[in-house]
Amino acid sequence: MPATRTVLGVIHNVTSATRLLDVLTVFEGDPRVRVVFTCTGSSQLDGGVAEFAAAHELFLIPWERALAEKFDLAVSTSRGGDLEEISAPLIGAPHGAGYNKKLSRNPESEAVFGLSAEWLLHDGEVVPSAIVLSHEEQHARLLRDCPEAAPYAHVAGDPCADQLDASAPFRTEYREALGIRPGQKLLLITSTWGPDSVLGAAADSVRRALAELPYDEYRVLAAVHPNAWYGHGGWQIRNWLEPCLRAGLLLPPPAGDTWKAAICAADAFLGDHGSLSLYAAARGLPGLLASFGADTVAPGSPMAWLGERLPRLDPVTPLAAQLDGAVALPSAAARITSRPGRSLALLRALCYRHLALPEPESACVPRPVAVPEPGPPRAPLGPALYVDTRVTGREVAVRRYPAELQRGAAAHLGPDVHAVADAAEPDPRLRRLADVLVARVGTDPAAVLARNPGCALVAGPGARLLLRDGRQFEVPGGVDPAPAGSALLALLGEGLDPEAEFTLRVGGAGSVLRLRRAPGEADPGLLGPDAAQ
């Protein structure tokens, strides 16, 4: 390709790399500009960089080679490494929602990462040729903390916030791709890195969300910061959260854009002092804070503003009730960017001025986030569930909760819950607890009852429900046999005619339930002890 300019993309870790690619979209479609990448090697949390570069097919050169060569421009979204040694004008941009964290090599310092002399000067000289700010308020903080750097500041908005705005009309597509059914709500849990993050200080909130929120009414997605993901390894994160994954947790790897799609698809968030909490709030999502590292947040920053206004997660009050009282702060959007919708255009103008090239004629506008690809392979069976079934008039409401994640006295469970499990559930404890077992095609429901003396009903293949006394009922088409079996037990317990017409409500969706007595009955003698009861 006839490139006449070469740009160096400087990677610090995967976190900075994801934002770097956002910024470098300003060169899309221009064969005059070639981009090569390097990694400073200065981060203790640079695991995953090689895999990220390979997955995105980046042309990655060693840091030593990058320092030995000359470039027409360098772009960095972090401040780590010996950036002053790069032979090129350097544009420095943030890798999150502005500059919100205190970070210093000196434990006694209150320096703000990206806005203080420690991160901008070398031997008294300003290192970046241009310092990108997302908001005017950052200019005042820069002028206060590093006045020497203020003349190099350029307010250019936030490309991520603009992309989220451009993606908002595609909420339905993102929800479908993430497996969110009509009527379901998506709770987004955002965890930054470090001991004050959700996973570091309040990891049980992930289990709690899945345990307390009705299984059919909510999905839960955890967006984990790349530093945590690659600092421990993705396998380790998944291993720690495996019981939650079995209960339906969505856990996308952080190197892609699924977290952006999730913000557009979500109905509420549970967060901390990471940038994703700010972005979620800016989209108007009501939120709670499960943790908040106030000691690491820069005073006067948008993150400090957020922390002063969002309620904290209470360990006692049921989570569903707390989500009803979660606070929406749509005005957060005006604190993230003071150039809404214009970030890429402003960044492109800045880059091309330093390259001494005229800008391309094409528009430079934010593009919607790609629809997420299907996730990793799923287990062939769903989780065992505790079921709270309530009959009111002609309606049977079924609410289900993952059994494996329950702890102690659970206020969200009613007094008469029963358990439902797959007949092939590998945990014998959960099978023994089950009042309803779901049999698969090719399985004899009578044999399932005989092997499981504590089970009262088998929801078998062919949409049939088999009771231990031998009675069988047919489930109408389009109705899930498992909740229909729970409804049957509730109707019999209330002394009601199960063949009458009822509305079965599961996860907010209603369907007509009219069970029909199936011809023929199983021999109670074959169904195990106490079949007649």
PDB file of N, CA and C in Angstrom, residues 360-397:
ATOM      1  N   PRO A 360      -9.132  13.192   5.040  1.00  0.00           N
ATOM      2  CA  PRO A 360      -9.954  12.582   3.995  1.00  0.00           C
ATOM      3  C   PRO A 360     -11.283  13.314   3.857  1.00  0.00           C
ATOM      4  N   GLU A 361     -11.893  13.195   2.702  1.00  0.00           N
ATOM      5  CA  GLU A 361     -13.169  13.868   2.470  1.00  0.00           C
ATOM      6  C   GLU A 361     -14.324  13.156   3.164  1.00  0.00           C
ATOM      7  N   SER A 362     -14.155  11.879   3.473  1.00  0.00           N
ATOM      8  CA  SER A 362     -15.243  11.121   4.089  1.00  0.00           C
ATOM      9  C   SER A 362     -15.529  11.629   5.493  1.00  0.00           C
ATOM     10  N   ALA A 363     -16.761  11.439   5.930  1.00  0.00           N
ATOM     11  CA  ALA A 363     -17.152  11.850   7.275  1.00  0.00           C
ATOM     12  C   ALA A 363     -16.486  10.952   8.310  1.00  0.00           C
ATOM     13  N   CYS A 364     -16.213  11.513   9.456  1.00  0.00           N
ATOM     14  CA  CYS A 364     -15.631  10.760  10.560  1.00  0.00           C
ATOM     15  C   CYS A 364     -16.634  10.802  11.708  1.00  0.00           C
ATOM     16  N   VAL A 365     -17.475   9.791  11.774  1.00  0.00           N
ATOM     17  CA  VAL A 365     -18.579   9.779  12.733  1.00  0.00           C
ATOM     18  C   VAL A 365     -18.528   8.485  13.542  1.00  0.00           C
ATOM     19  N   PRO A 366     -19.092   8.482  14.742  1.00  0.00           N
ATOM     20  CA  PRO A 366     -19.108   7.249  15.537  1.00  0.00           C
ATOM     21  C   PRO A 366     -20.016   6.207  14.908  1.00  0.00           C
ATOM     22  N   ARG A 367     -19.544   4.976  14.909  1.00  0.00           N
ATOM     23  CA  ARG A 367     -20.305   3.867  14.339  1.00  0.00           C
ATOM     24  C   ARG A 367     -20.853   2.989  15.464  1.00  0.00           C
ATOM     25  N   PRO A 368     -22.006   2.363  15.267  1.00  0.00           N
ATOM     26  CA  PRO A 368     -22.564   1.503  16.314  1.00  0.00           C
ATOM     27  C   PRO A 368     -21.644   0.318  16.622  1.00  0.00           C
ATOM     28  N   VAL A 369     -21.721  -0.148  17.839  1.00  0.00           N
ATOM     29  CA  VAL A 369     -20.987  -1.334  18.260  1.00  0.00           C
ATOM     30  C   VAL A 369     -21.508  -2.551  17.495  1.00  0.00           C
ATOM     31  N   ALA A 370     -20.600  -3.429  17.116  1.00  0.00           N
ATOM     32  CA  ALA A 370     -21.016  -4.649  16.423  1.00  0.00           C
ATOM     33  C   ALA A 370     -21.884  -5.509  17.333  1.00  0.00           C
ATOM     34  N   VAL A 371     -22.818  -6.225  16.729  1.00  0.00           N
ATOM     35  CA  VAL A 371     -23.658  -7.146  17.487  1.00  0.00           C
ATOM     36  C   VAL A 371     -22.786  -8.284  17.997  1.00  0.00           C
ATOM     37  N   PRO A 372     -22.834  -8.603  19.299  1.00  0.00           N
ATOM     38  CA  PRO A 372     -21.961  -9.655  19.843  1.00  0.00           C
ATOM     39  C   PRO A 372     -22.181 -11.000  19.174  1.00  0.00           C
ATOM     40  N   GLU A 373     -21.091 -11.724  19.054  1.00  0.00           N
ATOM     41  CA  GLU A 373     -21.170 -13.095  18.541  1.00  0.00           C
ATOM     42  C   GLU A 373     -21.710 -14.012  19.644  1.00  0.00           C
ATOM     43  N   PRO A 374     -22.213 -15.205  19.260  1.00  0.00           N
ATOM     44  CA  PRO A 374     -22.659 -16.157  20.290  1.00  0.00           C
ATOM     45  C   PRO A 374     -21.539 -16.453  21.275  1.00  0.00           C
ATOM     46  N   GLY A 375     -21.901 -16.673  22.518  1.00  0.00           N
ATOM     47  CA  GLY A 375     -20.926 -16.896  23.575  1.00  0.00           C
ATOM     48  C   GLY A 375     -20.326 -18.286  23.536  1.00  0.00           C
ATOM     49  N   PRO A 376     -19.590 -18.657  24.591  1.00  0.00           N
ATOM     50  CA  PRO A 376     -18.946 -19.973  24.643  1.00  0.00           C
ATOM     51  C   PRO A 376     -19.980 -21.085  24.729  1.00  0.00           C
ATOM     52  N   PRO A 377     -19.566 -22.327  24.482  1.00  0.00           N
ATOM     53  CA  PRO A 377     -20.511 -23.452  24.554  1.00  0.00           C
ATOM     54  C   PRO A 377     -21.187 -23.526  25.925  1.00  0.00           C
ATOM     55  N   ARG A 378     -22.465 -23.894  25.912  1.00  0.00           N
ATOM     56  CA  ARG A 378     -23.216 -24.001  27.159  1.00  0.00           C
ATOM     57  C   ARG A 378     -23.353 -25.463  27.563  1.00  0.00           C
ATOM     58  N   ALA A 379     -23.530 -25.683  28.866  1.00  0.00           N
ATOM     59  CA  ALA A 379     -23.807 -27.029  29.354  1.00  0.00           C
ATOM     60  C   ALA A 379     -25.156 -27.490  28.816  1.00  0.00           C
ATOM     61  N   PRO A 380     -25.322 -28.803  28.606  1.00  0.00           N
ATOM     62  CA  PRO A 380     -26.577 -29.278  28.016  1.00  0.00           C
ATOM     63  C   PRO A 380     -27.763 -29.240  28.975  1.00  0.00           C
ATOM     64  N   LEU A 381     -27.547 -28.961  30.265  1.00  0.00           N
ATOM     65  CA  LEU A 381     -28.666 -28.904  31.196  1.00  0.00           C
ATOM     66  C   LEU A 381     -28.634 -27.596  31.965  1.00  0.00           C
ATOM     67  N   GLY A 382     -29.811 -27.124  32.324  1.00  0.00           N
ATOM     68  CA  GLY A 382     -29.907 -25.888  33.080  1.00  0.00           C
ATOM     69  C   GLY A 382     -29.712 -26.134  34.560  1.00  0.00           C
ATOM     70  N   PRO A 383     -29.729 -25.062  35.354  1.00  0.00           N
ATOM     71  CA  PRO A 383     -29.488 -25.216  36.786  1.00  0.00           C
ATOM     72  C   PRO A 383     -30.701 -25.803  37.498  1.00  0.00           C
ATOM     73  N   ALA A 384     -30.440 -26.475  38.634  1.00  0.00           N
ATOM     74  CA  ALA A 384     -31.535 -26.839  39.527  1.00  0.00           C
ATOM     75  C   ALA A 384     -32.111 -25.555  40.118  1.00  0.00           C
ATOM     76  N   LEU A 385     -33.430 -25.528  40.316  1.00  0.00           N
ATOM     77  CA  LEU A 385     -34.108 -24.292  40.697  1.00  0.00           C
ATOM     78  C   LEU A 385     -35.016 -24.515  41.906  1.00  0.00           C
ATOM     79  N   TYR A 386     -35.033 -23.512  42.787  1.00  0.00           N
ATOM     80  CA  TYR A 386     -36.091 -23.440  43.782  1.00  0.00           C
ATOM     81  C   TYR A 386     -37.245 -22.673  43.152  1.00  0.00           C
ATOM     82  N   VAL A 387     -38.461 -23.185  43.347  1.00  0.00           N
ATOM     83  CA  VAL A 387     -39.624 -22.614  42.678  1.00  0.00           C
ATOM     84  C   VAL A 387     -40.632 -22.146  43.721  1.00  0.00           C
ATOM     85  N   ASP A 388     -41.002 -20.894  43.590  1.00  0.00           N
ATOM     86  CA  ASP A 388     -42.035 -20.280  44.436  1.00  0.00           C
ATOM     87  C   ASP A 388     -43.278 -20.136  43.570  1.00  0.00           C
ATOM     88  N   THR A 389     -44.302 -20.942  43.845  1.00  0.00           N
ATOM     89  CA  THR A 389     -45.512 -20.975  43.022  1.00  0.00           C
ATOM     90  C   THR A 389     -46.690 -20.470  43.838  1.00  0.00           C
ATOM     91  N   ARG A 390     -47.389 -19.481  43.304  1.00  0.00           N
ATOM     92  CA  ARG A 390     -48.513 -18.889  44.030  1.00  0.00           C
ATOM     93  C   ARG A 390     -49.749 -18.845  43.140  1.00  0.00           C
ATOM     94  N   VAL A 391     -50.868 -19.296  43.705  1.00  0.00           N
ATOM     95  CA  VAL A 391     -52.136 -19.331  42.982  1.00  0.00           C
ATOM     96  C   VAL A 391     -53.005 -18.180  43.476  1.00  0.00           C
ATOM     97  N   THR A 392     -53.413 -17.325  42.540  1.00  0.00           N
ATOM     98  CA  THR A 392     -54.295 -16.202  42.865  1.00  0.00           C
ATOM     99  C   THR A 392     -55.437 -16.204  41.863  1.00  0.00           C
ATOM    100  N   GLY A 393     -56.622 -16.591  42.346  1.00  0.00           N
ATOM    101  CA  GLY A 393     -57.751 -16.683  41.420  1.00  0.00           C
ATOM    102  C   GLY A 393     -57.475 -17.709  40.340  1.00  0.00           C
ATOM    103  N   ARG A 394     -57.504 -17.243  39.086  1.00  0.00           N
ATOM    104  CA  ARG A 394     -57.253 -18.141  37.952  1.00  0.00           C
ATOM    105  C   ARG A 394     -55.839 -17.968  37.404  1.00  0.00           C
ATOM    106  N   GLU A 395     -54.953 -17.434  38.204  1.00  0.00           N
ATOM    107  CA  GLU A 395     -53.565 -17.253  37.754  1.00  0.00           C
ATOM    108  C   GLU A 395     -52.611 -18.029  38.650  1.00  0.00           C
ATOM    109  N   VAL A 396     -51.659 -18.694  38.014  1.00  0.00           N
ATOM    110  CA  VAL A 396     -50.593 -19.383  38.734  1.00  0.00           C
ATOM    111  C   VAL A 396     -49.276 -18.685  38.364  1.00  0.00           C
ATOM    112  N   ALA A 397     -48.676 -18.023  39.354  1.00  0.00           N
ATOM    113  CA  ALA A 397     -47.411 -17.309  39.122  1.00  0.00           C
ATOM    114  C   ALA A 397     -46.255 -18.171  39.601  1.00  0.00           C
TER     115      ALA A 397
END
